[in-house]
GROMACS .gro file of C-alpha atoms in nm:
model
  483
    1UNK     CA    1  -6.579  -0.466   7.227
    2UNK     CA    2  -6.680  -0.406   6.883
    3UNK     CA    3  -6.440  -0.118   6.814
    4UNK     CA    4  -6.151  -0.321   6.908
    5UNK     CA    5  -6.276  -0.611   6.675
    6UNK     CA    6  -6.283  -0.331   6.414
    7UNK     CA    7  -5.920  -0.244   6.486
    8UNK     CA    8  -5.796  -0.588   6.446
    9UNK     CA    9  -5.974  -0.651   6.162
   10UNK     CA   10  -5.827  -0.307   5.971
   11UNK     CA   11  -5.446  -0.444   6.113
   12UNK     CA   12  -5.513  -0.789   5.914
   13UNK     CA   13  -5.615  -0.637   5.616
   14UNK     CA   14  -5.308  -0.383   5.609
   15UNK     CA   15  -5.094  -0.697   5.632
   16UNK     CA   16  -5.254  -0.883   5.377
   17UNK     CA   17  -5.231  -0.597   5.160
   18UNK     CA   18  -4.824  -0.532   5.248
   19UNK     CA   19  -4.766  -0.932   5.204
   20UNK     CA   20  -4.934  -0.914   4.864
   21UNK     CA   21  -4.728  -0.599   4.749
   22UNK     CA   22  -4.401  -0.760   4.840
   23UNK     CA   23  -4.516  -1.101   4.661
   24UNK     CA   24  -4.592  -0.912   4.347
   25UNK     CA   25  -4.269  -0.776   4.348
   26UNK     CA   26  -4.067  -1.088   4.345
   27UNK     CA   27  -3.932  -1.067   4.694
   28UNK     CA   28  -4.009  -1.203   5.008
   29UNK     CA   29  -4.081  -0.986   5.282
   30UNK     CA   30  -3.823  -0.743   5.430
   31UNK     CA   31  -3.530  -0.818   5.150
   32UNK     CA   32  -3.381  -0.561   4.910
   33UNK     CA   33  -3.436  -0.641   4.564
   34UNK     CA   34  -3.139  -0.786   4.378
   35UNK     CA   35  -2.836  -0.575   4.240
   36UNK     CA   36  -2.869  -0.541   3.878
   37UNK     CA   37  -2.618  -0.784   3.652
   38UNK     CA   38  -2.274  -0.629   3.584
   39UNK     CA   39  -2.192  -0.486   3.254
   40UNK     CA   40  -2.011  -0.682   3.022
   41UNK     CA   41  -1.653  -0.530   2.995
   42UNK     CA   42  -1.590  -0.430   2.656
   43UNK     CA   43  -1.387  -0.182   2.428
   44UNK     CA   44  -1.564  -0.033   2.130
   45UNK     CA   45  -1.394   0.261   2.032
   46UNK     CA   46  -1.067   0.502   2.045
   47UNK     CA   47  -0.989   0.832   1.984
   48UNK     CA   48  -0.778   0.950   1.795
   49UNK     CA   49  -0.693   0.624   1.607
   50UNK     CA   50  -0.379   0.762   1.451
   51UNK     CA   51  -0.093   0.881   1.671
   52UNK     CA   52   0.297   0.911   1.631
   53UNK     CA   53   0.475   0.641   1.830
   54UNK     CA   54   0.631   0.896   2.095
   55UNK     CA   55   0.401   0.892   2.377
   56UNK     CA   56   0.207   1.148   2.518
   57UNK     CA   57  -0.073   1.147   2.296
   58UNK     CA   58  -0.408   1.209   2.509
   59UNK     CA   59  -0.668   0.910   2.413
   60UNK     CA   60  -1.027   0.847   2.515
   61UNK     CA   61  -1.152   0.462   2.511
   62UNK     CA   62  -1.523   0.381   2.491
   63UNK     CA   63  -1.712   0.088   2.579
   64UNK     CA   64  -1.902  -0.067   2.880
   65UNK     CA   65  -1.798  -0.249   3.187
   66UNK     CA   66  -1.462  -0.061   3.293
   67UNK     CA   67  -1.385  -0.048   3.674
   68UNK     CA   68  -1.181   0.183   3.864
   69UNK     CA   69  -0.820   0.068   3.906
   70UNK     CA   70  -0.845  -0.073   3.523
   71UNK     CA   71  -0.511  -0.082   3.335
   72UNK     CA   72  -0.457  -0.022   2.977
   73UNK     CA   73  -0.200  -0.125   2.747
   74UNK     CA   74  -0.134   0.003   2.383
   75UNK     CA   75   0.084  -0.195   2.163
   76UNK     CA   76   0.192  -0.433   2.496
   77UNK     CA   77   0.328  -0.112   2.672
   78UNK     CA   78   0.166   0.046   2.977
   79UNK     CA   79  -0.056   0.345   2.884
   80UNK     CA   80   0.035   0.667   3.123
   81UNK     CA   81  -0.235   0.883   3.339
   82UNK     CA   82  -0.504   0.589   3.327
   83UNK     CA   83  -0.835   0.752   3.442
   84UNK     CA   84  -1.170   0.551   3.477
   85UNK     CA   85  -1.426   0.840   3.431
   86UNK     CA   86  -1.711   0.585   3.455
   87UNK     CA   87  -1.835   0.257   3.323
   88UNK     CA   88  -1.810   0.368   2.942
   89UNK     CA   89  -1.525   0.610   2.928
   90UNK     CA   90  -1.138   0.559   3.016
   91UNK     CA   91  -0.902   0.904   2.937
   92UNK     CA   92  -0.509   0.788   2.927
   93UNK     CA   93  -0.195   0.913   2.738
   94UNK     CA   94  -0.009   0.677   2.481
   95UNK     CA   95   0.280   0.516   2.607
   96UNK     CA   96   0.622   0.667   2.540
   97UNK     CA   97   0.707   0.411   2.300
   98UNK     CA   98   0.505   0.107   2.170
   99UNK     CA   99   0.627  -0.236   2.095
  100UNK     CA  100   0.581  -0.195   1.714
  101UNK     CA  101   0.429   0.065   1.460
  102UNK     CA  102   0.133  -0.002   1.251
  103UNK     CA  103  -0.209  -0.128   1.399
  104UNK     CA  104  -0.143  -0.228   1.777
  105UNK     CA  105  -0.362  -0.408   2.025
  106UNK     CA  106  -0.532  -0.227   2.286
  107UNK     CA  107  -0.586  -0.413   2.630
  108UNK     CA  108  -0.809  -0.337   2.902
  109UNK     CA  109  -0.780  -0.507   3.227
  110UNK     CA  110  -1.045  -0.436   3.540
  111UNK     CA  111  -0.888  -0.488   3.880
  112UNK     CA  112  -1.102  -0.846   3.910
  113UNK     CA  113  -0.876  -0.989   3.619
  114UNK     CA  114  -1.141  -0.970   3.325
  115UNK     CA  115  -1.003  -0.821   3.016
  116UNK     CA  116  -1.115  -0.700   2.687
  117UNK     CA  117  -0.904  -0.647   2.365
  118UNK     CA  118  -0.914  -0.494   2.035
  119UNK     CA  119  -0.662  -0.519   1.733
  120UNK     CA  120  -0.822  -0.271   1.509
  121UNK     CA  121  -0.837   0.061   1.694
  122UNK     CA  122  -0.542   0.232   1.729
  123UNK     CA  123  -0.237   0.277   1.451
  124UNK     CA  124   0.093   0.396   1.549
  125UNK     CA  125   0.290   0.632   1.326
  126UNK     CA  126   0.668   0.606   1.323
  127UNK     CA  127   0.838   0.916   1.437
  128UNK     CA  128   1.059   0.907   1.130
  129UNK     CA  129   1.111   0.689   0.834
  130UNK     CA  130   1.379   0.469   0.909
  131UNK     CA  131   1.475   0.133   0.727
  132UNK     CA  132   1.749  -0.159   0.810
  133UNK     CA  133   2.058  -0.194   0.619
  134UNK     CA  134   1.989  -0.368   0.245
  135UNK     CA  135   1.958  -0.794   0.246
  136UNK     CA  136   2.069  -0.898  -0.064
  137UNK     CA  137   1.845  -1.192  -0.236
  138UNK     CA  138   1.970  -1.368  -0.534
  139UNK     CA  139   1.679  -1.350  -0.831
  140UNK     CA  140   1.849  -1.369  -1.207
  141UNK     CA  141   2.135  -1.216  -1.373
  142UNK     CA  142   2.131  -0.817  -1.378
  143UNK     CA  143   1.768  -0.745  -1.263
  144UNK     CA  144   1.597  -0.459  -1.419
  145UNK     CA  145   1.277  -0.424  -1.245
  146UNK     CA  146   1.145  -0.618  -0.920
  147UNK     CA  147   0.798  -0.646  -0.807
  148UNK     CA  148   0.616  -0.667  -0.463
  149UNK     CA  149   0.319  -0.891  -0.533
  150UNK     CA  150   0.116  -1.197  -0.361
  151UNK     CA  151   0.137  -1.466  -0.661
  152UNK     CA  152   0.020  -1.736  -0.445
  153UNK     CA  153  -0.254  -1.607  -0.286
  154UNK     CA  154  -0.144  -1.689   0.063
  155UNK     CA  155  -0.138  -1.330   0.208
  156UNK     CA  156   0.237  -1.294   0.198
  157UNK     CA  157   0.449  -1.107  -0.058
  158UNK     CA  158   0.649  -1.221  -0.291
  159UNK     CA  159   0.893  -1.102  -0.531
  160UNK     CA  160   0.923  -1.108  -0.884
  161UNK     CA  161   1.203  -0.977  -1.106
  162UNK     CA  162   1.263  -0.915  -1.518
  163UNK     CA  163   1.616  -0.985  -1.590
  164UNK     CA  164   1.840  -0.892  -1.863
  165UNK     CA  165   2.145  -1.085  -1.841
  166UNK     CA  166   2.095  -1.445  -1.885
  167UNK     CA  167   1.793  -1.569  -2.099
  168UNK     CA  168   1.725  -1.892  -1.872
  169UNK     CA  169   1.684  -1.647  -1.579
  170UNK     CA  170   1.468  -1.393  -1.759
  171UNK     CA  171   1.200  -1.401  -1.521
  172UNK     CA  172   1.249  -1.518  -1.157
  173UNK     CA  173   1.009  -1.520  -0.833
  174UNK     CA  174   1.082  -1.619  -0.509
  175UNK     CA  175   0.764  -1.695  -0.270
  176UNK     CA  176   0.764  -1.503   0.072
  177UNK     CA  177   0.724  -1.680   0.390
  178UNK     CA  178   0.597  -1.352   0.585
  179UNK     CA  179   0.856  -1.294   0.791
  180UNK     CA  180   1.118  -1.080   0.560
  181UNK     CA  181   1.266  -1.406   0.429
  182UNK     CA  182   1.158  -1.583   0.072
  183UNK     CA  183   1.190  -1.924  -0.084
  184UNK     CA  184   1.395  -2.080  -0.318
  185UNK     CA  185   1.377  -1.881  -0.679
  186UNK     CA  186   1.196  -2.014  -0.974
  187UNK     CA  187   1.342  -1.915  -1.323
  188UNK     CA  188   1.148  -1.901  -1.690
  189UNK     CA  189   1.278  -1.791  -1.995
  190UNK     CA  190   1.115  -1.506  -2.199
  191UNK     CA  191   1.174  -1.279  -2.470
  192UNK     CA  192   1.582  -1.168  -2.535
  193UNK     CA  193   1.676  -0.916  -2.243
  194UNK     CA  194   1.381  -0.871  -2.077
  195UNK     CA  195   1.350  -0.516  -1.900
  196UNK     CA  196   0.990  -0.482  -1.772
  197UNK     CA  197   0.730  -0.721  -1.602
  198UNK     CA  198   0.390  -0.709  -1.504
  199UNK     CA  199   0.185  -0.905  -1.278
  200UNK     CA  200  -0.214  -0.896  -1.355
  201UNK     CA  201  -0.501  -1.191  -1.398
  202UNK     CA  202  -0.549  -1.208  -1.762
  203UNK     CA  203  -0.818  -1.467  -1.798
  204UNK     CA  204  -1.012  -1.372  -1.509
  205UNK     CA  205  -0.982  -1.711  -1.311
  206UNK     CA  206  -0.840  -1.549  -0.989
  207UNK     CA  207  -0.475  -1.599  -1.046
  208UNK     CA  208  -0.207  -1.343  -1.134
  209UNK     CA  209  -0.024  -1.427  -1.458
  210UNK     CA  210   0.295  -1.266  -1.591
  211UNK     CA  211   0.377  -1.037  -1.877
  212UNK     CA  212   0.740  -0.936  -1.975
  213UNK     CA  213   0.865  -0.662  -2.206
  214UNK     CA  214   1.180  -0.784  -2.413
  215UNK     CA  215   1.423  -0.540  -2.535
  216UNK     CA  216   1.626  -0.707  -2.792
  217UNK     CA  217   1.376  -0.928  -2.938
  218UNK     CA  218   1.126  -0.666  -2.964
  219UNK     CA  219   0.831  -0.843  -2.830
  220UNK     CA  220   0.620  -0.939  -2.498
  221UNK     CA  221   0.645  -1.281  -2.341
  222UNK     CA  222   0.274  -1.375  -2.199
  223UNK     CA  223   0.275  -1.658  -1.931
  224UNK     CA  224  -0.078  -1.790  -1.827
  225UNK     CA  225  -0.102  -1.916  -1.473
  226UNK     CA  226  -0.181  -2.277  -1.453
  227UNK     CA  227  -0.263  -2.232  -1.063
  228UNK     CA  228  -0.166  -1.988  -0.803
  229UNK     CA  229   0.215  -1.921  -0.871
  230UNK     CA  230   0.253  -2.220  -1.124
  231UNK     CA  231   0.335  -2.137  -1.477
  232UNK     CA  232   0.392  -2.318  -1.827
  233UNK     CA  233   0.741  -2.373  -1.921
  234UNK     CA  234   0.684  -2.178  -2.250
  235UNK     CA  235   0.514  -1.828  -2.287
  236UNK     CA  236   0.333  -1.677  -2.593
  237UNK     CA  237   0.513  -1.410  -2.788
  238UNK     CA  238   0.382  -1.117  -2.931
  239UNK     CA  239   0.565  -0.893  -3.130
  240UNK     CA  240   0.606  -0.517  -3.072
  241UNK     CA  241   0.787  -0.233  -3.177
  242UNK     CA  242   1.166  -0.159  -3.137
  243UNK     CA  243   1.354  -0.203  -2.815
  244UNK     CA  244   1.053  -0.298  -2.567
  245UNK     CA  245   1.086  -0.165  -2.251
  246UNK     CA  246   0.831  -0.139  -2.002
  247UNK     CA  247   0.449  -0.294  -1.993
  248UNK     CA  248   0.166  -0.155  -1.837
  249UNK     CA  249  -0.161  -0.378  -1.810
  250UNK     CA  250  -0.538  -0.256  -1.721
  251UNK     CA  251  -0.899  -0.268  -1.855
  252UNK     CA  252  -0.899  -0.050  -2.140
  253UNK     CA  253  -1.217  -0.181  -2.297
  254UNK     CA  254  -1.442  -0.202  -2.016
  255UNK     CA  255  -1.511  -0.599  -2.068
  256UNK     CA  256  -1.353  -0.667  -1.738
  257UNK     CA  257  -1.019  -0.854  -1.904
  258UNK     CA  258  -0.689  -0.667  -1.849
  259UNK     CA  259  -0.528  -0.542  -2.169
  260UNK     CA  260  -0.150  -0.472  -2.226
  261UNK     CA  261   0.009  -0.158  -2.345
  262UNK     CA  262   0.405  -0.192  -2.433
  263UNK     CA  263   0.646   0.095  -2.447
  264UNK     CA  264   0.902   0.080  -2.719
  265UNK     CA  265   1.213   0.257  -2.669
  266UNK     CA  266   1.358   0.260  -3.024
  267UNK     CA  267   1.061   0.337  -3.232
  268UNK     CA  268   0.911   0.588  -3.027
  269UNK     CA  269   0.565   0.426  -2.992
  270UNK     CA  270   0.382   0.216  -2.795
  271UNK     CA  271   0.190  -0.137  -2.880
  272UNK     CA  272  -0.185  -0.208  -2.757
  273UNK     CA  273  -0.306  -0.565  -2.706
  274UNK     CA  274  -0.673  -0.626  -2.665
  275UNK     CA  275  -0.755  -0.894  -2.446
  276UNK     CA  276  -0.959  -1.175  -2.608
  277UNK     CA  277  -1.096  -1.248  -2.251
  278UNK     CA  278  -0.933  -1.565  -2.181
  279UNK     CA  279  -0.564  -1.425  -2.194
  280UNK     CA  280  -0.481  -1.411  -2.555
  281UNK     CA  281  -0.467  -1.113  -2.757
  282UNK     CA  282  -0.543  -1.010  -3.078
  283UNK     CA  283  -0.239  -0.854  -3.309
  284UNK     CA  284  -0.112  -0.490  -3.169
  285UNK     CA  285  -0.208  -0.149  -3.277
  286UNK     CA  286   0.075   0.136  -3.228
  287UNK     CA  287   0.052   0.481  -3.143
  288UNK     CA  288   0.339   0.728  -3.150
  289UNK     CA  289   0.440   0.898  -2.836
  290UNK     CA  290   0.779   1.121  -2.811
  291UNK     CA  291   1.139   1.045  -2.868
  292UNK     CA  292   1.256   0.725  -2.681
  293UNK     CA  293   1.001   0.619  -2.435
  294UNK     CA  294   1.121   0.441  -2.099
  295UNK     CA  295   0.830   0.393  -1.911
  296UNK     CA  296   0.447   0.398  -1.948
  297UNK     CA  297   0.167   0.418  -1.661
  298UNK     CA  298  -0.231   0.397  -1.715
  299UNK     CA  299  -0.406   0.634  -1.500
  300UNK     CA  300  -0.738   0.821  -1.540
  301UNK     CA  301  -0.608   1.195  -1.545
  302UNK     CA  302  -0.951   1.373  -1.670
  303UNK     CA  303  -1.194   1.189  -1.427
  304UNK     CA  304  -1.407   1.031  -1.686
  305UNK     CA  305  -1.337   0.695  -1.557
  306UNK     CA  306  -1.140   0.612  -1.860
  307UNK     CA  307  -0.777   0.509  -1.844
  308UNK     CA  308  -0.532   0.740  -2.011
  309UNK     CA  309  -0.195   0.716  -2.137
  310UNK     CA  310   0.147   0.877  -2.025
  311UNK     CA  311   0.501   0.788  -2.130
  312UNK     CA  312   0.842   0.887  -1.989
  313UNK     CA  313   1.037   1.003  -2.315
  314UNK     CA  314   1.404   0.992  -2.228
  315UNK     CA  315   1.557   1.164  -2.519
  316UNK     CA  316   1.248   1.397  -2.562
  317UNK     CA  317   1.253   1.565  -2.215
  318UNK     CA  318   0.904   1.546  -2.192
  319UNK     CA  319   0.570   1.346  -2.143
  320UNK     CA  320   0.317   1.215  -2.387
  321UNK     CA  321  -0.001   1.233  -2.263
  322UNK     CA  322  -0.291   1.060  -2.434
  323UNK     CA  323  -0.637   1.142  -2.320
  324UNK     CA  324  -0.904   0.819  -2.357
  325UNK     CA  325  -1.103   0.972  -2.628
  326UNK     CA  326  -1.458   0.833  -2.546
  327UNK     CA  327  -1.464   0.449  -2.672
  328UNK     CA  328  -1.254   0.323  -2.460
  329UNK     CA  329  -0.900   0.203  -2.525
  330UNK     CA  330  -0.918   0.477  -2.797
  331UNK     CA  331  -0.689   0.772  -2.755
  332UNK     CA  332  -0.627   1.108  -2.843
  333UNK     CA  333  -0.357   1.305  -2.989
  334UNK     CA  334  -0.072   1.288  -2.802
  335UNK     CA  335  -0.003   1.615  -2.568
  336UNK     CA  336   0.361   1.703  -2.488
  337UNK     CA  337   0.424   1.815  -2.144
  338UNK     CA  338   0.793   1.947  -2.052
  339UNK     CA  339   0.964   1.788  -1.749
  340UNK     CA  340   1.322   1.773  -1.679
  341UNK     CA  341   1.616   1.596  -1.862
  342UNK     CA  342   1.600   1.276  -2.010
  343UNK     CA  343   1.279   1.150  -1.785
  344UNK     CA  344   1.324   0.770  -1.748
  345UNK     CA  345   0.994   0.715  -1.483
  346UNK     CA  346   0.678   0.833  -1.420
  347UNK     CA  347   0.425   0.754  -1.170
  348UNK     CA  348   0.089   0.877  -1.061
  349UNK     CA  349  -0.070   0.975  -0.713
  350UNK     CA  350  -0.278   1.256  -0.514
  351UNK     CA  351  -0.042   1.457  -0.410
  352UNK     CA  352  -0.200   1.742  -0.267
  353UNK     CA  353  -0.529   1.576  -0.189
  354UNK     CA  354  -0.760   1.724  -0.410
  355UNK     CA  355  -0.903   1.444  -0.565
  356UNK     CA  356  -0.729   1.477  -0.909
  357UNK     CA  357  -0.425   1.260  -1.021
  358UNK     CA  358  -0.059   1.401  -1.020
  359UNK     CA  359   0.229   1.284  -1.160
  360UNK     CA  360   0.546   1.258  -1.022
  361UNK     CA  361   0.866   1.168  -1.285
  362UNK     CA  362   1.231   1.099  -1.247
  363UNK     CA  363   1.481   1.278  -1.449
  364UNK     CA  364   1.796   1.095  -1.515
  365UNK     CA  365   1.989   1.351  -1.644
  366UNK     CA  366   2.304   1.407  -1.815
  367UNK     CA  367   2.473   1.618  -1.545
  368UNK     CA  368   2.474   1.614  -1.174
  369UNK     CA  369   2.256   1.976  -1.207
  370UNK     CA  370   1.987   1.772  -1.401
  371UNK     CA  371   1.885   1.468  -1.129
  372UNK     CA  372   1.537   1.571  -1.055
  373UNK     CA  373   1.249   1.501  -0.963
  374UNK     CA  374   0.944   1.669  -1.121
  375UNK     CA  375   0.596   1.705  -0.937
  376UNK     CA  376   0.314   1.804  -1.190
  377UNK     CA  377  -0.033   1.876  -0.997
  378UNK     CA  378  -0.316   1.768  -1.225
  379UNK     CA  379  -0.636   1.983  -1.309
  380UNK     CA  380  -0.849   1.693  -1.316
  381UNK     CA  381  -0.913   1.776  -1.715
  382UNK     CA  382  -0.591   1.594  -1.821
  383UNK     CA  383  -0.342   1.916  -1.821
  384UNK     CA  384  -0.093   2.025  -1.539
  385UNK     CA  385   0.085   2.308  -1.345
  386UNK     CA  386   0.417   2.415  -1.455
  387UNK     CA  387   0.663   2.146  -1.294
  388UNK     CA  388   0.793   2.168  -0.954
  389UNK     CA  389   1.172   2.000  -0.972
  390UNK     CA  390   1.325   1.848  -0.651
  391UNK     CA  391   1.679   1.837  -0.637
  392UNK     CA  392   1.738   1.496  -0.491
  393UNK     CA  393   2.109   1.476  -0.501
  394UNK     CA  394   2.412   1.551  -0.740
  395UNK     CA  395   2.489   1.177  -0.766
  396UNK     CA  396   2.182   0.987  -0.801
  397UNK     CA  397   2.118   0.942  -1.174
  398UNK     CA  398   1.736   0.844  -1.064
  399UNK     CA  399   1.580   0.544  -1.287
  400UNK     CA  400   1.276   0.445  -1.097
  401UNK     CA  401   1.041   0.528  -0.811
  402UNK     CA  402   0.766   0.427  -0.627
  403UNK     CA  403   0.475   0.600  -0.452
  404UNK     CA  404   0.353   0.457  -0.108
  405UNK     CA  405   0.258   0.585   0.222
  406UNK     CA  406   0.579   0.512   0.430
  407UNK     CA  407   0.483   0.674   0.748
  408UNK     CA  408   0.112   0.584   0.761
  409UNK     CA  409  -0.023   0.931   0.772
  410UNK     CA  410  -0.229   0.885   0.502
  411UNK     CA  411  -0.042   1.101   0.266
  412UNK     CA  412   0.150   0.957  -0.019
  413UNK     CA  413   0.534   0.982  -0.025
  414UNK     CA  414   0.792   0.893  -0.275
  415UNK     CA  415   1.110   0.642  -0.322
  416UNK     CA  416   1.315   0.670  -0.575
  417UNK     CA  417   1.633   0.442  -0.725
  418UNK     CA  418   1.929   0.650  -0.710
  419UNK     CA  419   2.117   0.446  -0.954
  420UNK     CA  420   2.431   0.645  -0.972
  421UNK     CA  421   2.445   0.700  -0.579
  422UNK     CA  422   2.367   0.348  -0.471
  423UNK     CA  423   2.080   0.526  -0.244
  424UNK     CA  424   1.702   0.528  -0.235
  425UNK     CA  425   1.604   0.917  -0.190
  426UNK     CA  426   1.304   0.920   0.017
  427UNK     CA  427   1.022   1.246  -0.013
  428UNK     CA  428   0.787   1.245   0.274
  429UNK     CA  429   0.441   1.432   0.128
  430UNK     CA  430   0.322   1.696   0.327
  431UNK     CA  431  -0.017   1.645   0.151
  432UNK     CA  432  -0.010   1.976  -0.025
  433UNK     CA  433   0.192   1.897  -0.306
  434UNK     CA  434   0.505   1.971  -0.097
  435UNK     CA  435   0.797   1.731   0.062
  436UNK     CA  436   0.983   1.719   0.353
  437UNK     CA  437   1.360   1.756   0.255
  438UNK     CA  438   1.524   1.437   0.084
  439UNK     CA  439   1.584   1.178   0.310
  440UNK     CA  440   1.885   0.991   0.180
  441UNK     CA  441   1.846   0.582   0.255
  442UNK     CA  442   2.154   0.338   0.167
  443UNK     CA  443   2.017   0.104  -0.102
  444UNK     CA  444   2.186  -0.173  -0.298
  445UNK     CA  445   2.438  -0.118  -0.564
  446UNK     CA  446   2.320   0.057  -0.901
  447UNK     CA  447   1.945   0.051  -0.780
  448UNK     CA  448   1.730   0.076  -1.121
  449UNK     CA  449   1.384  -0.004  -0.997
  450UNK     CA  450   1.198  -0.012  -0.621
  451UNK     CA  451   0.860  -0.133  -0.479
  452UNK     CA  452   0.736  -0.141  -0.104
  453UNK     CA  453   0.518  -0.384   0.069
  454UNK     CA  454   0.507  -0.530   0.422
  455UNK     CA  455   0.756  -0.838   0.388
  456UNK     CA  456   0.769  -0.915   0.736
  457UNK     CA  457   0.406  -0.894   0.886
  458UNK     CA  458   0.459  -0.587   1.103
  459UNK     CA  459   0.259  -0.314   0.992
  460UNK     CA  460   0.535  -0.123   0.838
  461UNK     CA  461   0.625  -0.080   0.485
  462UNK     CA  462   0.929  -0.233   0.367
  463UNK     CA  463   1.109  -0.172   0.038
  464UNK     CA  464   1.284  -0.394  -0.250
  465UNK     CA  465   1.541  -0.246  -0.498
  466UNK     CA  466   1.724  -0.388  -0.783
  467UNK     CA  467   2.101  -0.418  -0.793
  468UNK     CA  468   2.156  -0.371  -1.145
  469UNK     CA  469   2.551  -0.375  -1.163
  470UNK     CA  470   2.684  -0.569  -1.430
  471UNK     CA  471   2.715  -0.969  -1.310
  472UNK     CA  472   2.480  -0.894  -1.036
  473UNK     CA  473   2.188  -1.128  -0.937
  474UNK     CA  474   2.073  -0.980  -0.657
  475UNK     CA  475   1.724  -0.752  -0.545
  476UNK     CA  476   1.761  -0.604  -0.177
  477UNK     CA  477   1.495  -0.588   0.087
  478UNK     CA  478   1.505  -0.296   0.317
  479UNK     CA  479   1.273  -0.377   0.632
  480UNK     CA  480   1.118  -0.054   0.783
  481UNK     CA  481   1.159   0.020   1.159
  482UNK     CA  482   0.976   0.159   1.438
  483UNK     CA  483   1.127   0.481   1.547
   0.00000   0.00000   0.00000
């Protein structure tokens, strides 16, 4: 009897321990523990991030909450061969052709309908650079230069042109609508025969101001904005040298205010204007350069943090290089760098990816055989290798250019204004200082200036070029195409 009571007592004790264990775990007796909460569907990364818009690129997506059977679209088109490796990894191949180039939206959708979206992970590069037909846009008579800038700070690209044919339309701008179209033109007078224009904040108020170079009146005109894309009727004139053709703006003195440098074709010199800090300028100082300087840039050639001067001297067949000499805005002696025949334009970019500034020079030439672009690779000390000349066509008579990344591969390309051939020759950079064979793009009549920006918001670079024939009032836009 005593043994039977002892067994009953032991059984009760064991039952008590068992119940206590279940209670401590938060479950009632006999029920399994609850399932963990489901992972939140999230898309965090993609590799690679750049790819051609031709399909078949192997892509890995990373995130959380991916489920077997998930689908993926990239740029609005279904991805191929989608495999959910686990809840954090999806492998796929890019679609045959996305709806657009540029940065595209990636969407992962689970079988239960939950979706994750990212618009900043993948960028499609066009398979080949291509543009639509030139679309004429009325600006002023005989446009000499056109700029693509955001004057009114709305995130949409606007157009500004310098026009030499009619005084009342010397300076004209149109505000962009963001879809490749533009508002009505606004016109201002400037000096006589306006050749060049720069858009820059001169008084540090956050608004872009406008400066023009005036060939016949031998001066520059300064218009300080009173608000975003609003300007006074009258401009302030500052004397320059003879036949002022181009203007450049940058902070040369290190005070945070943009200074101005004008190039004077007739007097073979440049005029430097130091900003007083409020958009007014001290009297100019002049420095000699080569014969008949046509264009000017300010760039750091020797990596000392100071801006140097380069002019393209049309009648000297050379460039003049003046390196900043210790004190900002004080330049050393002019060094002559031989290029092609009748250089009209110079631009700077790192063509070979070595971190040193290189140059591209547009040679207008006097004969068909001299219509060249000269590429000069910099040594980072202000000197250059022997120019490599690229033939861009025997009728081009080029007059302008813009350095830009047309195919979004991170390598700079060059677009030339082919005045004599009504074309815009395109040089696609290889990243080593060399270029693909010249691609001829149909431009407007007699293009003299060209610029690049995204006018329609599709992520593809577009072009704008002047139509500088006698009596013309047009520039033309060419929208980039995804091919």
